[in-house]
Tab-separated table of C-alpha atoms in Angstrom:
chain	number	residue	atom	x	y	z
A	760	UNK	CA	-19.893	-3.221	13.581
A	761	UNK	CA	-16.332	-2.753	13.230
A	762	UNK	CA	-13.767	-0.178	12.496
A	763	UNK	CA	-14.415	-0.038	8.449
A	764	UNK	CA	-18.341	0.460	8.995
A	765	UNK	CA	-21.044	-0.909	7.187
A	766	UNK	CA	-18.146	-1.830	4.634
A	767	UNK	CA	-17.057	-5.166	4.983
A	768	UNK	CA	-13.212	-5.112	3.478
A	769	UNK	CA	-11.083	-8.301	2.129
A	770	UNK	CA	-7.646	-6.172	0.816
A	771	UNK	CA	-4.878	-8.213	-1.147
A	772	UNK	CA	-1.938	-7.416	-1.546
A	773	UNK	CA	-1.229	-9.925	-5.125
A	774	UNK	CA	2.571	-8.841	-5.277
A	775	UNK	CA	5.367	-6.349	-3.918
A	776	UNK	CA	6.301	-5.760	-7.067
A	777	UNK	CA	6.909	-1.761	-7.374
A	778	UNK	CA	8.348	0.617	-9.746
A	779	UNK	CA	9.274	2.741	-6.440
A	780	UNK	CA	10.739	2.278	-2.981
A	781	UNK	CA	9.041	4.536	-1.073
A	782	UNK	CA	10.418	5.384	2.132
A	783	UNK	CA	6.837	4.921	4.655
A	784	UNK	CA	6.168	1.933	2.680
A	785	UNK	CA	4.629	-0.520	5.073
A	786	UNK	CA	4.920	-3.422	2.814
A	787	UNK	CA	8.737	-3.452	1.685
A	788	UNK	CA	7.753	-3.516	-1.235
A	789	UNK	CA	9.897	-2.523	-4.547
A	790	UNK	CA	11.409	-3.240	-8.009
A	791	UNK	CA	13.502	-6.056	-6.839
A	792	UNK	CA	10.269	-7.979	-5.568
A	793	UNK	CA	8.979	-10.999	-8.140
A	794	UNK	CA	6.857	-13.429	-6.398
A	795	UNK	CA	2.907	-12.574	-7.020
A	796	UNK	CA	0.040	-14.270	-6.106
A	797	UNK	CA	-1.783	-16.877	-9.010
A	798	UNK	CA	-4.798	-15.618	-10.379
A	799	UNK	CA	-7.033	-18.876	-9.407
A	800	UNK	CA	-6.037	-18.666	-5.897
A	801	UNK	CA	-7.427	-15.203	-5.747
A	802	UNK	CA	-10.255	-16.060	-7.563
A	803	UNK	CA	-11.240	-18.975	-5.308
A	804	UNK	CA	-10.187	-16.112	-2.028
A	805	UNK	CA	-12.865	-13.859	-3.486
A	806	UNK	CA	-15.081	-16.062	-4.053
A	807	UNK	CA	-15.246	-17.275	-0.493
A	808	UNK	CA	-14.599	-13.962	0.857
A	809	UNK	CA	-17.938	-12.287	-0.454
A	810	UNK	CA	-19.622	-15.625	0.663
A	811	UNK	CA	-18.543	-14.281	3.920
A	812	UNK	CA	-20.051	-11.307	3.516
A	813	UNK	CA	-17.296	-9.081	2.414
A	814	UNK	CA	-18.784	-6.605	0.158
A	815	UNK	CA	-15.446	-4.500	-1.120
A	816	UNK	CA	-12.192	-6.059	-2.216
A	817	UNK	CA	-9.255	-3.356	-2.580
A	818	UNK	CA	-6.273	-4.375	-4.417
A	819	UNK	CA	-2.955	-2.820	-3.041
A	820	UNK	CA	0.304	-3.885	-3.143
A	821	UNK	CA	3.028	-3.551	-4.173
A	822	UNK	CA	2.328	-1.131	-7.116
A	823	UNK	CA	-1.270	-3.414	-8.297
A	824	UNK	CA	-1.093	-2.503	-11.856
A	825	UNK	CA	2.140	-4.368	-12.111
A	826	UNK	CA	0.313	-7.517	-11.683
A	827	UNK	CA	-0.624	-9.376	-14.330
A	828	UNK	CA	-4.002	-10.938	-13.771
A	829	UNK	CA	-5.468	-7.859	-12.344
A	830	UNK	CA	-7.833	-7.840	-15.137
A	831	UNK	CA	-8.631	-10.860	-14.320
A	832	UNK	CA	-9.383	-10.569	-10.630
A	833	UNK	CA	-11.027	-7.568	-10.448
A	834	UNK	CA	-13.503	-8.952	-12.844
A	835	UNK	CA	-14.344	-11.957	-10.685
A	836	UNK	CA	-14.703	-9.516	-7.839
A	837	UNK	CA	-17.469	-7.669	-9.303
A	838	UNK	CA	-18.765	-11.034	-10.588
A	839	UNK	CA	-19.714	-12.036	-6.969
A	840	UNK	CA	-21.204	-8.736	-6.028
A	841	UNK	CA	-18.153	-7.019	-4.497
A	842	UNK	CA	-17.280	-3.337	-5.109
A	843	UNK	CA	-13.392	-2.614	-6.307
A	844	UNK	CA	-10.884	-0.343	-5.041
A	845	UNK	CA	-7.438	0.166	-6.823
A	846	UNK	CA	-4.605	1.895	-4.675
A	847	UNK	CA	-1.986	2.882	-7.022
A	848	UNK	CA	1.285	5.178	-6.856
A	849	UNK	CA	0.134	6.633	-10.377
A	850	UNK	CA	3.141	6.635	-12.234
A	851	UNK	CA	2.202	3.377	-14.592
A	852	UNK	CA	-0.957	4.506	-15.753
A	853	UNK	CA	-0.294	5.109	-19.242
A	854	UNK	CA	-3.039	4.125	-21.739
A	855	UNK	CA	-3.134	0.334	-21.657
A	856	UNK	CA	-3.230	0.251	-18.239
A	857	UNK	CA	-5.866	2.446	-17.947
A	858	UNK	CA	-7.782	0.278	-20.504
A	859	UNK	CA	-7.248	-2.717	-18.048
A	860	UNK	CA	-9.017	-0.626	-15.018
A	861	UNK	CA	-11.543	0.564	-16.669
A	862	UNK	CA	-14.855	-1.052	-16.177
A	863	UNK	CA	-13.846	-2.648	-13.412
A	864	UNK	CA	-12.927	-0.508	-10.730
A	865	UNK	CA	-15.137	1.556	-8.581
A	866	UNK	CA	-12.493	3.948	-7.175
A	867	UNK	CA	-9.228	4.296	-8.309
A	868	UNK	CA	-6.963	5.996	-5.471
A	869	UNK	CA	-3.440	7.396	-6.141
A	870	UNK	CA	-0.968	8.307	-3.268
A	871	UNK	CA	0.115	12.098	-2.920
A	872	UNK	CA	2.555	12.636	-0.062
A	873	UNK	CA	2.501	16.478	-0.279
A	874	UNK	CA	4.255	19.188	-2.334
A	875	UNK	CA	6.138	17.692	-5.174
A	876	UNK	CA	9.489	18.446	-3.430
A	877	UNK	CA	7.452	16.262	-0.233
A	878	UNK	CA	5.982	13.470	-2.919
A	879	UNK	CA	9.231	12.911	-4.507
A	880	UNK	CA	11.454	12.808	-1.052
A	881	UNK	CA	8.933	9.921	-0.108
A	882	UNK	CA	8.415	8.275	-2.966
A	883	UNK	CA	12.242	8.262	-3.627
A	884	UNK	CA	12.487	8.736	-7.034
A	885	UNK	CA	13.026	12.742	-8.388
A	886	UNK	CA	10.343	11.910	-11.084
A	887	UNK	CA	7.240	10.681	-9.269
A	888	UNK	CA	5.456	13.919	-8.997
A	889	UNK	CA	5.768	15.113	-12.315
A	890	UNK	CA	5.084	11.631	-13.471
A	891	UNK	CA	2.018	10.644	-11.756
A	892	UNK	CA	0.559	14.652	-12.242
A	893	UNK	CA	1.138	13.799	-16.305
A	894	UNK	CA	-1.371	10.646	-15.579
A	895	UNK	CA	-4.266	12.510	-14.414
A	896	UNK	CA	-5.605	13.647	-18.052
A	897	UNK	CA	-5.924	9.877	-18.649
A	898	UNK	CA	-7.256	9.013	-15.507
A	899	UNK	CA	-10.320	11.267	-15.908
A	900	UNK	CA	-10.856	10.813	-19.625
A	901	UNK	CA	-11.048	7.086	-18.583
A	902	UNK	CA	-14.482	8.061	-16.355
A	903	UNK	CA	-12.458	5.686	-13.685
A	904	UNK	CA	-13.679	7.561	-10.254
A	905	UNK	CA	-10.777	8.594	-8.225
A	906	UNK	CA	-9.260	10.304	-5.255
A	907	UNK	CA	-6.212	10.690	-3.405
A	908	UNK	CA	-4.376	9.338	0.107
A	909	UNK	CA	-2.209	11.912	1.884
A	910	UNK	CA	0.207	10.362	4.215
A	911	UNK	CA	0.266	12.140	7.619
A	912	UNK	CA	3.372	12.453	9.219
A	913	UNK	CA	4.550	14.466	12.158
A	914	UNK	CA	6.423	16.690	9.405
A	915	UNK	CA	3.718	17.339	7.068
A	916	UNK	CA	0.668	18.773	8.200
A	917	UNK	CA	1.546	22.139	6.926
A	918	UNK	CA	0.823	20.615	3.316
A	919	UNK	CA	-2.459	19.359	3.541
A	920	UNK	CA	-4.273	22.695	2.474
A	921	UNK	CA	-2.010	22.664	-1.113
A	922	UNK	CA	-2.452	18.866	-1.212
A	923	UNK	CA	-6.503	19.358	-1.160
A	924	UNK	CA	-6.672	22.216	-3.638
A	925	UNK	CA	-4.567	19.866	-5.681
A	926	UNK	CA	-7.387	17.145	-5.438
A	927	UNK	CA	-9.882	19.766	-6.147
A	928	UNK	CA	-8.476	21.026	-9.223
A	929	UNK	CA	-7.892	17.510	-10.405
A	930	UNK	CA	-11.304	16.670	-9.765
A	931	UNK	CA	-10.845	13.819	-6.835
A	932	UNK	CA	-13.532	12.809	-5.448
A	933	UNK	CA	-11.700	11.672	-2.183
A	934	UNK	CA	-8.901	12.843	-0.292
A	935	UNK	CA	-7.931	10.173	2.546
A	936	UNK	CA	-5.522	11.466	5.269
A	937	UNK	CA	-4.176	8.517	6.863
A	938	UNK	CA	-1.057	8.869	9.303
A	939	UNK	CA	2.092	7.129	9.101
A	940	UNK	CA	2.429	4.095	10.679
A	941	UNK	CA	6.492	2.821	11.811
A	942	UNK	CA	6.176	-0.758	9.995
A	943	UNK	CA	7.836	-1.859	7.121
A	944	UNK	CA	10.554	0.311	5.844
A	945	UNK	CA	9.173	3.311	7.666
A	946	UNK	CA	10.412	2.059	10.949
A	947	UNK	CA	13.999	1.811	9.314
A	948	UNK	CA	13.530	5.174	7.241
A	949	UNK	CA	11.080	7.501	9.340
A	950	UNK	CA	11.867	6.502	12.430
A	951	UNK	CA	10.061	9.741	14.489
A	952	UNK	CA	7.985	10.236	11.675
A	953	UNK	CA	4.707	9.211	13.215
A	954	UNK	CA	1.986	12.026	13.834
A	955	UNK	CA	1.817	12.482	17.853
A	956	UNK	CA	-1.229	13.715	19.704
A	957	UNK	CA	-0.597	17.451	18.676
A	958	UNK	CA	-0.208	16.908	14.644
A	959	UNK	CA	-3.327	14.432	14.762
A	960	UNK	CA	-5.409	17.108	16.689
A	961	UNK	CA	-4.329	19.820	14.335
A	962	UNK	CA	-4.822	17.270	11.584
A	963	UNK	CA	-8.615	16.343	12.842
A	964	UNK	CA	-8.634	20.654	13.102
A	965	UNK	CA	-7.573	21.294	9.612
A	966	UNK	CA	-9.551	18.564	8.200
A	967	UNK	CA	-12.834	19.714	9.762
A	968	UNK	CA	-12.142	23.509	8.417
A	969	UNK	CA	-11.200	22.252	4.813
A	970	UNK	CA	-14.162	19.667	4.667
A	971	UNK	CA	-16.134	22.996	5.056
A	972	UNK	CA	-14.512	24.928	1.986
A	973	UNK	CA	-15.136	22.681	-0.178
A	974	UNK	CA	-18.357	20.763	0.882
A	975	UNK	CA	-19.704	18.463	-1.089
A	976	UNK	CA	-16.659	18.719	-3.959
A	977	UNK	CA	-14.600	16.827	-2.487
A	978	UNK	CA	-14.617	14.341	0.671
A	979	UNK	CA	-12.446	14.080	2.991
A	980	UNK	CA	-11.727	11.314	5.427
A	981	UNK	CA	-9.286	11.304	8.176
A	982	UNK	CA	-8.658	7.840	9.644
A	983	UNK	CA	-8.384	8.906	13.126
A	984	UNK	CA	-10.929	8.533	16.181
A	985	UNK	CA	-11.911	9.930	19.057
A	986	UNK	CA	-10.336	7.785	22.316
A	987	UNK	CA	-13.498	8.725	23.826
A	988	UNK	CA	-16.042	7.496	21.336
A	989	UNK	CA	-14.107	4.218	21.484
A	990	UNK	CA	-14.397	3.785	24.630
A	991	UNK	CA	-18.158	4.307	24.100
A	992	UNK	CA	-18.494	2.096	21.528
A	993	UNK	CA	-16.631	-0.504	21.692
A	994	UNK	CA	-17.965	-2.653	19.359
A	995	UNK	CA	-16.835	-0.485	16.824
A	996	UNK	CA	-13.364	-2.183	17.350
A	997	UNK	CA	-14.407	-5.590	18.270
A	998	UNK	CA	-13.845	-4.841	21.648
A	999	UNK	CA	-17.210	-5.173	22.952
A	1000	UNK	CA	-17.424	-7.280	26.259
A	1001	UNK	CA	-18.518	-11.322	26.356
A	1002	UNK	CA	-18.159	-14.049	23.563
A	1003	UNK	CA	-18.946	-13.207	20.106
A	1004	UNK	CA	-21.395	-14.534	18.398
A	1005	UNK	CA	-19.705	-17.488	16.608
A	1006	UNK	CA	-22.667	-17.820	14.349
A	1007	UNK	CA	-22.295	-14.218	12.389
A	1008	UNK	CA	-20.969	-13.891	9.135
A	1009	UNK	CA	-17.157	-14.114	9.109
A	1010	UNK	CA	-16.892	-10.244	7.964
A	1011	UNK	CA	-18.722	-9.082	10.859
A	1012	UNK	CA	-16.013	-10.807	13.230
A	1013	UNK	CA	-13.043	-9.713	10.982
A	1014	UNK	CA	-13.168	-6.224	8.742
A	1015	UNK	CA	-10.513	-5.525	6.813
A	1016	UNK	CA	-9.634	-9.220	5.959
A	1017	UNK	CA	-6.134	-9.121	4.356
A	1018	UNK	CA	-4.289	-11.231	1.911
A	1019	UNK	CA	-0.767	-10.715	1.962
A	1020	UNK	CA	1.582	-11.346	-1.122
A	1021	UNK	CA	2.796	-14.591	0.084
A	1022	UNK	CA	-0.526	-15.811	0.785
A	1023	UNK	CA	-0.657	-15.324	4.330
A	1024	UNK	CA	-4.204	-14.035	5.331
A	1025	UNK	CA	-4.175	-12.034	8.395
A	1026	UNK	CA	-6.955	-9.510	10.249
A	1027	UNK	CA	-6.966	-5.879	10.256
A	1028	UNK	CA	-3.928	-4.596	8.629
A	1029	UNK	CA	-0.713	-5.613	6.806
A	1030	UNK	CA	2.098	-7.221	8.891
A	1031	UNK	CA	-0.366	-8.422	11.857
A	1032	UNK	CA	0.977	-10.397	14.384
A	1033	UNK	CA	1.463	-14.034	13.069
A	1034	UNK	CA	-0.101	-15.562	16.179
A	1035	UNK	CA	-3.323	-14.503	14.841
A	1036	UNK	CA	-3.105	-15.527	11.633
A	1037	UNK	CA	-5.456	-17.528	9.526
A	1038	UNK	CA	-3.038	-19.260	7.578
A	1039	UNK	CA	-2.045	-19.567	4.119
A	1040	UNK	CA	-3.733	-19.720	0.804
A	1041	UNK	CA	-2.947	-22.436	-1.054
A	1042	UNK	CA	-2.934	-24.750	1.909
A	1043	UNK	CA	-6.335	-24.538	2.313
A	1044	UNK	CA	-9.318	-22.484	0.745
A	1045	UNK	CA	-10.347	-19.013	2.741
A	1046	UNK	CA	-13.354	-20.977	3.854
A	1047	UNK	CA	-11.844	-23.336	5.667
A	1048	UNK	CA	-9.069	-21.058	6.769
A	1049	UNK	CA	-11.937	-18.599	8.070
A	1050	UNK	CA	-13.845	-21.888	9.896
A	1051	UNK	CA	-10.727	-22.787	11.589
A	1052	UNK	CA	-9.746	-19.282	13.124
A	1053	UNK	CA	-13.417	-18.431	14.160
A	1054	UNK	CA	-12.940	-21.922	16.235
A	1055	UNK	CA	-9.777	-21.547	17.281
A	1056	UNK	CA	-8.710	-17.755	17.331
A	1057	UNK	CA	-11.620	-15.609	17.497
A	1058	UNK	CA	-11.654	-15.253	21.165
A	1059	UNK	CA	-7.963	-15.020	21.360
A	1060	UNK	CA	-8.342	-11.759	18.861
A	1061	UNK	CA	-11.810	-10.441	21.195
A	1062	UNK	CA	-9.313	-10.160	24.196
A	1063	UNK	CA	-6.410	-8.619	22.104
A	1064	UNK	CA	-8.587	-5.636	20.506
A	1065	UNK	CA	-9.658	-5.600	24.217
A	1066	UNK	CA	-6.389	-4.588	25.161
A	1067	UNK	CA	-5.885	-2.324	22.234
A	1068	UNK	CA	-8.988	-0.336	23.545
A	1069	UNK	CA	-7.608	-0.470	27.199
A	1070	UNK	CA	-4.420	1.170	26.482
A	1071	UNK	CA	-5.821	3.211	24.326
A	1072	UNK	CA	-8.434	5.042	26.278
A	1073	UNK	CA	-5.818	4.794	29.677
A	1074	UNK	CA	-4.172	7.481	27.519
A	1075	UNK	CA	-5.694	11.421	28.702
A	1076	UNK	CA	-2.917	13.443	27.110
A	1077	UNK	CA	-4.362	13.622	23.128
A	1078	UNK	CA	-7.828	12.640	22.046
A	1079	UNK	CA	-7.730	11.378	19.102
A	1080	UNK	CA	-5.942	7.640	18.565
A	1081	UNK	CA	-5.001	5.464	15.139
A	1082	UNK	CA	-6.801	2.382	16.247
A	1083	UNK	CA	-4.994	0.401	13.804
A	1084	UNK	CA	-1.715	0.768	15.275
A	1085	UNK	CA	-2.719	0.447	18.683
A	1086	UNK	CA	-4.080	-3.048	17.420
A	1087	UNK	CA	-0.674	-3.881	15.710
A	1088	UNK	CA	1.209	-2.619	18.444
A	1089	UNK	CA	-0.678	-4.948	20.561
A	1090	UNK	CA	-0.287	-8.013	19.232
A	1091	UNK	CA	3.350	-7.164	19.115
A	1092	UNK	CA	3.628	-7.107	22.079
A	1093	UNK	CA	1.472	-10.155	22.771
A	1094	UNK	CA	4.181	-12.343	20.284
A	1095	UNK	CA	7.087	-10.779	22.596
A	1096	UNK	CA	5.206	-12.150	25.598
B	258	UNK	CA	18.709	20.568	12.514
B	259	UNK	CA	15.571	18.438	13.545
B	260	UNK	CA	12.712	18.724	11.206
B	261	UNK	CA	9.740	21.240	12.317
B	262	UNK	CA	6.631	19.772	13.210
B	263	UNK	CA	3.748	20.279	10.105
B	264	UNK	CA	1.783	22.197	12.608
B	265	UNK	CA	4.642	24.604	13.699
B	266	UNK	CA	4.999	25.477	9.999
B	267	UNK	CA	1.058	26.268	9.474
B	268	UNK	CA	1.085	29.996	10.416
B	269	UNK	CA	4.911	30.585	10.576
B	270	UNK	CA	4.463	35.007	10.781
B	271	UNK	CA	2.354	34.171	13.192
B	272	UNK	CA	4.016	32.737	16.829
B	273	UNK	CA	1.849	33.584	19.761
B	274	UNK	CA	3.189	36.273	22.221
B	275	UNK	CA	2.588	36.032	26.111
B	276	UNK	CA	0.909	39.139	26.262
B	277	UNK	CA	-2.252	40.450	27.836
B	278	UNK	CA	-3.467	41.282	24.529
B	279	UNK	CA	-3.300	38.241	23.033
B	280	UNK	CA	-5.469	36.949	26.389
B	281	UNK	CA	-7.963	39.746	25.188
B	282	UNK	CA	-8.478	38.465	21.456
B	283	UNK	CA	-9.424	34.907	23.188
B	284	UNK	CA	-11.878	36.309	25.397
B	285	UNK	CA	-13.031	38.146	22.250
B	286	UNK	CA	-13.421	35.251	20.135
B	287	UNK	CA	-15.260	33.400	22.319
B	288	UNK	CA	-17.453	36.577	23.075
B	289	UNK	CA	-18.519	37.102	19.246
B	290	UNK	CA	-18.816	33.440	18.117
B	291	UNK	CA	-21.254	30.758	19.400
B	292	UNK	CA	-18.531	29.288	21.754
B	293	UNK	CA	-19.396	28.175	25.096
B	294	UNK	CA	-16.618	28.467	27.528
B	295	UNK	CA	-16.294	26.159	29.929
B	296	UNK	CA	-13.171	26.208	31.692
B	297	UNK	CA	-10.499	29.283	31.903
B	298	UNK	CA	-7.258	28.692	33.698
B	299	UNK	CA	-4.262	31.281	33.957
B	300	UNK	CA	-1.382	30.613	34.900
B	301	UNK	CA	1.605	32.970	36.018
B	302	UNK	CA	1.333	35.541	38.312
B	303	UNK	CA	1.683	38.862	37.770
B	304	UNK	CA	2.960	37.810	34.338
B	305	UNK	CA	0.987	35.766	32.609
B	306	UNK	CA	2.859	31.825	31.661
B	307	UNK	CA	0.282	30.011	29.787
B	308	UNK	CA	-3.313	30.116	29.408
B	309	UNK	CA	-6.019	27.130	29.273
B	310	UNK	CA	-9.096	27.061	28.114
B	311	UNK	CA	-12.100	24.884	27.032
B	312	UNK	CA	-14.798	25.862	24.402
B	313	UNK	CA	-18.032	24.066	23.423
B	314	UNK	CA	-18.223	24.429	20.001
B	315	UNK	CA	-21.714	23.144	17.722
B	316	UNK	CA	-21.376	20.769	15.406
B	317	UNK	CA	-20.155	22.450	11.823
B	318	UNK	CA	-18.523	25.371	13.495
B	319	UNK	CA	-14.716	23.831	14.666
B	320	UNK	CA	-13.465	24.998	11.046
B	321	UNK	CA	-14.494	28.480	11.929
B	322	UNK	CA	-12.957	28.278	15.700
B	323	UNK	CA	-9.738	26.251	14.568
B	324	UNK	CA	-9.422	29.114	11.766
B	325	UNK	CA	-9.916	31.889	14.035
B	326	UNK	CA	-7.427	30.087	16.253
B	327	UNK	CA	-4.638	29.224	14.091
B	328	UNK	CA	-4.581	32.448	12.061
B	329	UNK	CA	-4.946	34.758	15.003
B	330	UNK	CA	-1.646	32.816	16.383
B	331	UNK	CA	-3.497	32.483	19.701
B	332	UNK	CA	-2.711	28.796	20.366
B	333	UNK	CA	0.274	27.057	21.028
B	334	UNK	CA	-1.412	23.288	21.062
B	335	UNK	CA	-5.379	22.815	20.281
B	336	UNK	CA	-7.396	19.173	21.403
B	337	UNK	CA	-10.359	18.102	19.922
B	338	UNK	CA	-12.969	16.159	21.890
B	339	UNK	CA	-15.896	15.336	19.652
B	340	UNK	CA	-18.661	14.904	21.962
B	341	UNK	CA	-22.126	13.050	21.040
B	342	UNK	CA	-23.778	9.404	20.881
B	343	UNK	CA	-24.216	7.890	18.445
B	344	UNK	CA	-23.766	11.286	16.285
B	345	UNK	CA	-21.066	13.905	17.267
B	346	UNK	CA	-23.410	17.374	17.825
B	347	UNK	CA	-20.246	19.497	18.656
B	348	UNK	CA	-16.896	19.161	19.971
B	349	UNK	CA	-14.768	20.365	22.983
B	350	UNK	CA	-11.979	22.314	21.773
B	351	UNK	CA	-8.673	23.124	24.413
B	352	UNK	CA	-6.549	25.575	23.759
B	353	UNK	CA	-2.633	26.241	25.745
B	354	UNK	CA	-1.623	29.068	24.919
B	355	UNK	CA	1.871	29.445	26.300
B	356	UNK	CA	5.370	27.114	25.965
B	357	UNK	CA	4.397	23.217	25.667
């Protein structure tokens, strides 16, 4: 199963090139940044990757729409059958740009941190509010669908209510909530900034009563879980007990697959612990790098989202749990040892 | 200063009061809506410290409690259990009312 559903994700990350430095930004990423990845090395990645079953690629970054072959990728993307998902601060995307998305995106989502007084703290830079808001007349004359991702922190919660009538009025189709995570430059700039068990059970709260205002308008998705229904379905985080079936499709064993900007491809999330990496494109293809980790590290990764799901359920004081970052933290703590 | 939690700044008019009337709007809220309770601890003796309780709440109806909740400025901390296999059919909702 998996935590991502029936979805099967490969994300890249093709540079960390940005026209902002945002403060919770995970991947360091920011003007100063050159390197991107080449266009036929993606190509080849997707290629593989929906031979593997992956059925959405989401391009992130970085800002994405400061690479140049993006075009170019996402059209190979849909070529093998995979949906498209664009993650984008908003700012860039004028006319042209717009022009380059267009056709080939299935969801275009745009990060909104909160007020604009919030949005532009984060997003350091006085001018990202009003600059993204003066996007949005393009964005839905372009017919490109799109929604929005709120960044939870232990400071914000209070703005989600303005944040989704926002959405509404701009006519998202999707407002994700997704808490802050301490890696990348928001461990050195947020540090405390993470949403503890209170804010993420007011958040799962809040979310519930707004999903019911606006119904079918607008969806919204927390990525939180229940500790409990973990611990009741494990497989839902890999964590089920005994071997894994070696013989499944590599995006059953591994969903969301991620491509980092230097090439490295790692599971689950940006940043994962190197000791479970699958290597680097350009030293091999994806399908080889995904043969020689289902050999060699698959049941190494089985016990660590094990542990993730022990410590996380051992915990009785809050209910609900990012699963991500109790998988990160994990395999921290498994390169320490 | 250290910033305020989000949630602290939800309802700000609104802090709960340890007072037997506030006790009296839970018991109400629970006695007009389709909430099952099923645990009810006070604590404090003769005045009252903090308050615990547990609701069963139906699917599709934790918006309506958690808005009853928050704008009545009963609760000081609310937990959300959703409870269910494979499909969540309602939640368990715990509510402290008193210091955390």
């Amino acid at each position: 199963m998996g935590p991502t559903g029936r979805s099967r994700i490969v994300q890249i990350h093709p540079t960390r090139r940005c026209n902002l430095r945002c403060l919770h930004c995970y991947s360091s990423s920011g003007p100063e940044e050159r390197g991107e990845l080449s266009a036929s090395l993606l190509r080849d990645a997707l290629t593989d990757a929906a031979a593997a079953g992956y059925t959405v690629a989401g391009f992130s970054g970085g800002e994405p729409t400061l690479y140049r072959s993006l075009r170019e990728v996402l059209e190979h993307a849909r070529s093998q059958g995979l949906l498209t998902t664009v993650t984008s601060n908003g700012m860039l995307l004028d006319e042209r740009r717009l022009a380059i998305l267009t056709g080939a995106v299935d969801l275009l989502a745009i990060s909104l941190d909160g007020i604009p007084a919030s949005h532009n703290r984060m997003r350091a830079d006085p001018r990202a509010f009003a600059t993204m808001e003066s996007r949005l007349d393009g964005v839905r004359s372009s017919g490109i669908p799109f929604g929005f991702i709120f960044t939870l922190t232990q400071h914000n919660l209070h703005e989600l209510p303005w944040v989704t009538e926002f959405a509404l009025a701009q006519g998202a189709g999707l407002l994700q909530i997704h808490p802050l995570e301490e890696a990348g430059r928001a461990a050195e700039r947020l540090p405390g900034g993470r949403p503890d068990g209170i804010e993420t059970s007011y958040a799962f709260l809040l979310a519930h009563e707004l999903q019911e205002q606006v119904g079918e308008r607008l969806r919204i998705q927390l990525d939180l879980v229940s500790r409990q229904q973990l611990a009741e379905r494990p497989a839902c985080v890999f964590a089920e007990a005994g071997e894994a079936d070696c013989g499944r499709p590599f995006a059953e064993l591994v969903s969301p697959l991620i491509v980092e900007a230097d090439g490295q491809v790692v599971p689950l999330e940006y940043g994962f612990t190197r000791e479970l990496a699958l290597g680097r494109l350009g030293d091999a293809r994806l399908s080889d790098l995904m043969e020689s980790w289902r050999r060699d590290r698959l049941p190494e990764f089985r016990r660590l989202c094990r542990h993730a799901l022990a410590a996380i359920t051992a915990v009785t004081e809050t209910p609900l749990t990012n699963w991500y970052e109790a998988v990160r933290e994990a395999g921290l703590r498994q390169a320490v040892a | 200063m250290a910033p305020q939690r989000g949630s602290d700044q939800l309802d700000p008019g609104h802090r709960p009061q340890l007072d037997t009337a506030k006790l009296s709007q839970i018991t109400d809220l629970a006695a007009k809506s389709n909430f099952h309770i099923l645990r009810w601890e006070i604590y404090g003796q003769p005045a009252i410290d903090w308050i615990r309780g547990t609701f069963r709440v139906p699917q599709g109806q934790v918006g309506e409690m958690v808005e009853k909740v928050l704008n009545g400025g009963i609760s000081y901390n609310i937990e959300v259990f959703p409870i269910g296999i494979p499909k969540p059919d309602g939640a368990l909702v715990n509510i402290q009312y008193g210091p955390r």
